GROMACS .gro file of C-alpha atoms in nm:
model
  233
    1MET     CA    1   0.667  -0.132  -0.328
    2ILE     CA    2   0.548  -0.323  -0.024
    3PHE     CA    3   0.670  -0.141   0.286
    4THR     CA    4   0.698   0.225   0.386
    5SER     CA    5   1.077   0.182   0.395
    6ASP     CA    6   1.100   0.077   0.029
    7LYS     CA    7   1.290   0.322  -0.190
    8ASP     CA    8   1.023   0.285  -0.460
    9TYR     CA    9   0.757   0.397  -0.213
   10LYS     CA   10   0.967   0.692  -0.101
   11SER     CA   11   1.031   0.807  -0.458
   12THR     CA   12   0.663   0.767  -0.548
   13LYS     CA   13   0.565   0.962  -0.238
   14LYS     CA   14   0.778   1.255  -0.354
   15ILE     CA   15   0.591   1.249  -0.686
   16LYS     CA   16   0.257   1.251  -0.504
   17GLN     CA   17   0.378   1.541  -0.287
   18GLY     CA   18   0.483   1.737  -0.595
   19ILE     CA   19   0.849   1.740  -0.489
   20SER     CA   20   0.961   1.542  -0.794
   21LYS     CA   21   0.801   1.398  -1.107
   22ILE     CA   22   0.795   1.079  -1.307
   23LYS     CA   23   1.091   1.030  -1.543
   24ASP     CA   24   1.043   1.213  -1.871
   25GLU     CA   25   1.083   0.900  -2.079
   26PHE     CA   26   0.809   0.723  -1.879
   27GLU     CA   27   0.552   1.000  -1.887
   28PRO     CA   28   0.403   0.898  -2.227
   29LEU     CA   29   0.359   0.540  -2.105
   30ALA     CA   30   0.195   0.654  -1.781
   31LYS     CA   31  -0.053   0.866  -1.979
   32TRP     CA   32  -0.121   0.574  -2.212
   33ILE     CA   33  -0.190   0.338  -1.919
   34ASP     CA   34  -0.420   0.592  -1.754
   35LYS     CA   35  -0.622   0.646  -2.069
   36LYS     CA   36  -0.644   0.283  -2.177
   37TYR     CA   37  -0.737   0.135  -1.839
   38SER     CA   38  -0.902   0.436  -1.667
   39VAL     CA   39  -0.658   0.443  -1.375
   40LYS     CA   40  -0.412   0.685  -1.215
   41THR     CA   41  -0.043   0.597  -1.252
   42LEU     CA   42   0.185   0.781  -1.011
   43ASN     CA   43   0.518   0.628  -1.105
   44LEU     CA   44   0.693   0.371  -1.324
   45VAL     CA   45   1.002   0.195  -1.194
   46PHE     CA   46   1.233   0.000  -1.427
   47ASP     CA   47   1.498  -0.234  -1.289
   48PHE     CA   48   1.625  -0.590  -1.314
   49MET     CA   49   1.544  -0.902  -1.117
   50ASP     CA   50   1.906  -1.021  -1.118
   51ASN     CA   51   2.259  -0.880  -1.104
   52ASN     CA   52   2.329  -0.988  -1.461
   53LYS     CA   53   2.060  -0.751  -1.584
   54SER     CA   54   1.911  -1.023  -1.802
   55ASN     CA   55   1.560  -1.014  -1.655
   56PRO     CA   56   1.412  -0.663  -1.685
   57ARG     CA   57   1.097  -0.568  -1.501
   58LEU     CA   58   0.866  -0.270  -1.484
   59GLN     CA   59   0.668  -0.176  -1.176
   60VAL     CA   60   0.351   0.019  -1.247
   61CYS     CA   61   0.287   0.220  -0.930
   62LEU     CA   62  -0.081   0.305  -0.932
   63GLU     CA   63  -0.232   0.548  -0.687
   64TYR     CA   64  -0.538   0.357  -0.569
   65ALA     CA   65  -0.594   0.001  -0.449
   66LYS     CA   66  -0.905  -0.023  -0.669
   67ASP     CA   67  -0.691   0.058  -0.972
   68LYS     CA   68  -0.451  -0.224  -0.894
   69GLY     CA   69  -0.752  -0.453  -0.885
   70LYS     CA   70  -0.817  -0.377  -1.253
   71PHE     CA   71  -0.494  -0.559  -1.339
   72MET     CA   72  -0.573  -0.875  -1.147
   73ASP     CA   73  -0.710  -1.193  -1.303
   74ASN     CA   74  -1.030  -1.277  -1.116
   75ARG     CA   75  -0.988  -1.649  -1.190
   76THR     CA   76  -0.627  -1.699  -1.081
   77TYR     CA   77  -0.579  -1.396  -0.852
   78ASN     CA   78  -0.254  -1.329  -1.037
   79PHE     CA   79  -0.175  -1.035  -1.261
   80ASP     CA   80  -0.371  -1.022  -1.587
   81LYS     CA   81  -0.128  -1.158  -1.849
   82THR     CA   82  -0.301  -0.984  -2.137
   83LYS     CA   83  -0.261  -0.644  -1.974
   84GLN     CA   84   0.096  -0.724  -1.871
   85ASN     CA   85   0.180  -0.802  -2.234
   86GLU     CA   86   0.001  -0.493  -2.364
   87ILE     CA   87   0.200  -0.266  -2.134
   88ALA     CA   88   0.528  -0.446  -2.206
   89LYS     CA   89   0.472  -0.399  -2.580
   90LYS     CA   90   0.391  -0.030  -2.537
   91PHE     CA   91   0.695   0.015  -2.313
   92GLY     CA   92   0.917  -0.122  -2.592
   93GLU     CA   93   0.759   0.111  -2.848
   94ILE     CA   94   0.793   0.422  -2.634
   95THR     CA   95   1.146   0.364  -2.504
   96SER     CA   96   1.275   0.270  -2.851
   97ASN     CA   97   1.151   0.605  -2.977
   98TYR     CA   98   1.283   0.803  -2.683
   99GLU     CA   99   1.447   1.128  -2.787
  100LEU     CA  100   1.790   1.028  -2.652
  101LYS     CA  101   1.823   0.763  -2.924
  102ASN     CA  102   2.038   1.000  -3.131
  103LYS     CA  103   2.298   1.016  -2.854
  104PRO     CA  104   2.593   0.775  -2.829
  105ASN     CA  105   2.531   0.450  -2.636
  106TRP     CA  106   2.798   0.535  -2.378
  107ILE     CA  107   2.602   0.847  -2.283
  108LYS     CA  108   2.281   0.649  -2.258
  109LYS     CA  109   2.447   0.394  -2.031
  110LEU     CA  110   2.609   0.667  -1.823
  111LEU     CA  111   2.270   0.830  -1.769
  112GLY     CA  112   2.096   0.498  -1.714
  113LEU     CA  113   1.867   0.561  -2.006
  114THR     CA  114   1.891   0.232  -2.190
  115TYR     CA  115   1.600  -0.006  -2.140
  116LYS     CA  116   1.561  -0.371  -2.228
  117SER     CA  117   1.207  -0.460  -2.322
  118ASN     CA  118   1.258  -0.819  -2.430
  119ASN     CA  119   1.093  -1.057  -2.181
  120LEU     CA  120   0.993  -0.758  -1.970
  121PHE     CA  121   0.802  -0.857  -1.657
  122VAL     CA  122   0.532  -0.603  -1.574
  123TYR     CA  123   0.383  -0.597  -1.226
  124PHE     CA  124   0.160  -0.363  -1.030
  125SER     CA  125   0.152  -0.195  -0.691
  126ASP     CA  126  -0.061   0.074  -0.533
  127PHE     CA  127   0.048   0.376  -0.332
  128GLU     CA  128  -0.272   0.418  -0.132
  129THR     CA  129  -0.237   0.097   0.072
  130ILE     CA  130   0.116   0.173   0.191
  131ALA     CA  131   0.036   0.540   0.256
  132LYS     CA  132  -0.246   0.424   0.484
  133ASP     CA  133  -0.006   0.190   0.663
  134GLU     CA  134   0.234   0.480   0.712
  135ALA     CA  135  -0.037   0.709   0.849
  136ASN     CA  136  -0.141   0.448   1.105
  137LYS     CA  137   0.220   0.373   1.195
  138ASN     CA  138   0.295   0.742   1.248
  139ILE     CA  139   0.046   0.778   1.534
  140PRO     CA  140   0.266   0.819   1.845
  141ASP     CA  141   0.231   0.550   2.112
  142ASN     CA  142   0.139   0.813   2.370
  143GLU     CA  143  -0.172   0.905   2.168
  144ILE     CA  144  -0.285   0.542   2.172
  145LYS     CA  145  -0.228   0.527   2.547
  146LYS     CA  146  -0.416   0.853   2.588
  147LEU     CA  147  -0.711   0.716   2.388
  148LYS     CA  148  -0.728   0.405   2.606
  149SER     CA  149  -0.721   0.626   2.913
  150GLU     CA  150  -0.999   0.849   2.775
  151ILE     CA  151  -1.218   0.549   2.692
  152ASN     CA  152  -1.157   0.436   3.049
  153ASN     CA  153  -1.321   0.096   3.015
  154PRO     CA  154  -1.188  -0.179   3.248
  155GLU     CA  155  -1.301  -0.445   3.000
  156ILE     CA  156  -1.045  -0.328   2.744
  157TRP     CA  157  -0.712  -0.509   2.761
  158MET     CA  158  -0.524  -0.309   2.496
  159ILE     CA  159  -0.541  -0.126   2.162
  160ASP     CA  160  -0.314  -0.267   1.893
  161ARG     CA  161  -0.251  -0.123   1.546
  162ARG     CA  162  -0.096  -0.299   1.250
  163PHE     CA  163  -0.080  -0.204   0.885
  164ASN     CA  164  -0.375   0.033   0.820
  165SER     CA  165  -0.610  -0.092   1.090
  166ALA     CA  166  -0.648  -0.107   1.467
  167THR     CA  167  -0.797  -0.361   1.704
  168ILE     CA  168  -0.943  -0.307   2.047
  169PHE     CA  169  -0.882  -0.618   2.253
  170LEU     CA  170  -1.133  -0.692   2.523
  171TYR     CA  171  -1.061  -0.961   2.777
  172THR     CA  172  -1.320  -1.223   2.686
  173ASP     CA  173  -1.515  -1.346   2.385
  174GLU     CA  174  -1.838  -1.267   2.567
  175GLN     CA  175  -1.735  -0.904   2.591
  176ILE     CA  176  -1.692  -0.892   2.213
  177LYS     CA  177  -2.058  -0.989   2.173
  178LYS     CA  178  -2.149  -0.716   2.416
  179TYR     CA  179  -1.974  -0.436   2.228
  180GLN     CA  180  -1.975  -0.547   1.862
  181ASP     CA  181  -2.166  -0.290   1.653
  182SER     CA  182  -2.285  -0.115   1.967
  183GLU     CA  183  -2.305   0.260   2.022
  184LEU     CA  184  -1.981   0.240   2.218
  185HIS     CA  185  -1.811   0.058   1.932
  186GLU     CA  186  -1.922   0.338   1.701
  187LYS     CA  187  -1.787   0.597   1.943
  188TRP     CA  188  -1.451   0.416   1.958
  189ASN     CA  189  -1.443   0.419   1.578
  190GLU     CA  190  -1.491   0.794   1.575
  191GLN     CA  191  -1.230   0.854   1.845
  192TYR     CA  192  -0.966   0.650   1.669
  193PHE     CA  193  -1.052   0.793   1.328
  194ASP     CA  194  -1.012   1.149   1.459
  195ILE     CA  195  -0.659   1.063   1.568
  196LEU     CA  196  -0.577   0.877   1.248
  197LYS     CA  197  -0.685   1.163   1.022
  198LYS     CA  198  -0.419   1.388   1.171
  199TYR     CA  199  -0.157   1.164   1.013
  200ASP     CA  200  -0.343   1.086   0.690
  201GLU     CA  201  -0.137   1.314   0.467
  202PHE     CA  202  -0.320   1.230   0.144
  203GLY     CA  203  -0.675   1.191   0.276
  204TYR     CA  204  -0.714   0.826   0.184
  205PHE     CA  205  -0.910   0.719   0.492
  206LYS     CA  206  -1.285   0.776   0.467
  207LYS     CA  207  -1.496   0.785   0.781
  208ASP     CA  208  -1.792   0.599   0.633
  209PHE     CA  209  -1.570   0.306   0.538
  210TYR     CA  210  -1.351   0.285   0.846
  211SER     CA  211  -1.401   0.066   1.150
  212ILE     CA  212  -1.169  -0.064   1.418
  213PHE     CA  213  -1.188  -0.434   1.489
  214LEU     CA  214  -1.283  -0.596   1.816
  215ASP     CA  215  -1.111  -0.908   1.947
  216SER     CA  216  -1.029  -1.062   2.283
  217LYS     CA  217  -0.730  -1.157   2.490
  218GLU     CA  218  -0.904  -1.490   2.536
  219ASN     CA  219  -0.888  -1.555   2.161
  220PHE     CA  220  -0.529  -1.427   2.140
  221ASP     CA  221  -0.411  -1.654   2.421
  222THR     CA  222  -0.611  -1.962   2.330
  223ASN     CA  223  -0.583  -1.972   1.951
  224TYR     CA  224  -0.257  -1.786   1.885
  225GLU     CA  225  -0.045  -1.893   2.182
  226SER     CA  226  -0.023  -1.528   2.293
  227ASN     CA  227   0.205  -1.467   1.996
  228TRP     CA  228   0.170  -1.162   1.771
  229TYR     CA  229   0.355  -1.333   1.487
  230TYR     CA  230   0.095  -1.611   1.474
  231TYR     CA  231  -0.189  -1.363   1.512
  232TYR     CA  232  -0.093  -1.146   1.214
  233LYS     CA  233   0.054  -1.422   1.000
   0.00000   0.00000   0.00000
């Protein structure tokens, strides 16, 4: 679950919206994860890393970015192996005791309800980050153009938005110094935030913690060869 177009994001979004729910056989594990680690699990996605179905994996789709952080190793910046192993072990226990075990294997396979827990790779994602990206992406271009027109400042080159943030590009580096953390910068924050909130379906953006960035065309041209790929790389 990395992009708004990912099927895992779309299915998790439906759970968040109340349109669907987590698979019955995964609900006990989700509750166990939430209780043990004090997080909010929205979805669990089981699949395989290869076509041979020899490398099973489980994606734990958490709601909040801060919750995902609880499963990261602060020394290596990778996933916490101890917690990965704990969840993998619990997954094996729960799925092996699933109530469909008394049904024939061909029915289990037909319904896709057989799970391999040996060498299970557990990894983590968060819904909040991608939902924020989607909210920002959903702002129509004409509203961005309208905002630039309303600000009506000849020292602004353009307003660009990527992922869950936005950047006001001035023309020169000197102009950045002029506006950074100024009253006008604060006003631009409020204007953009008011637009953004209209598309923030789940209320993840908080005004006190949101700020648009300031940069310059001078920096973009000089240090990034006027290339957006280099700039956001």
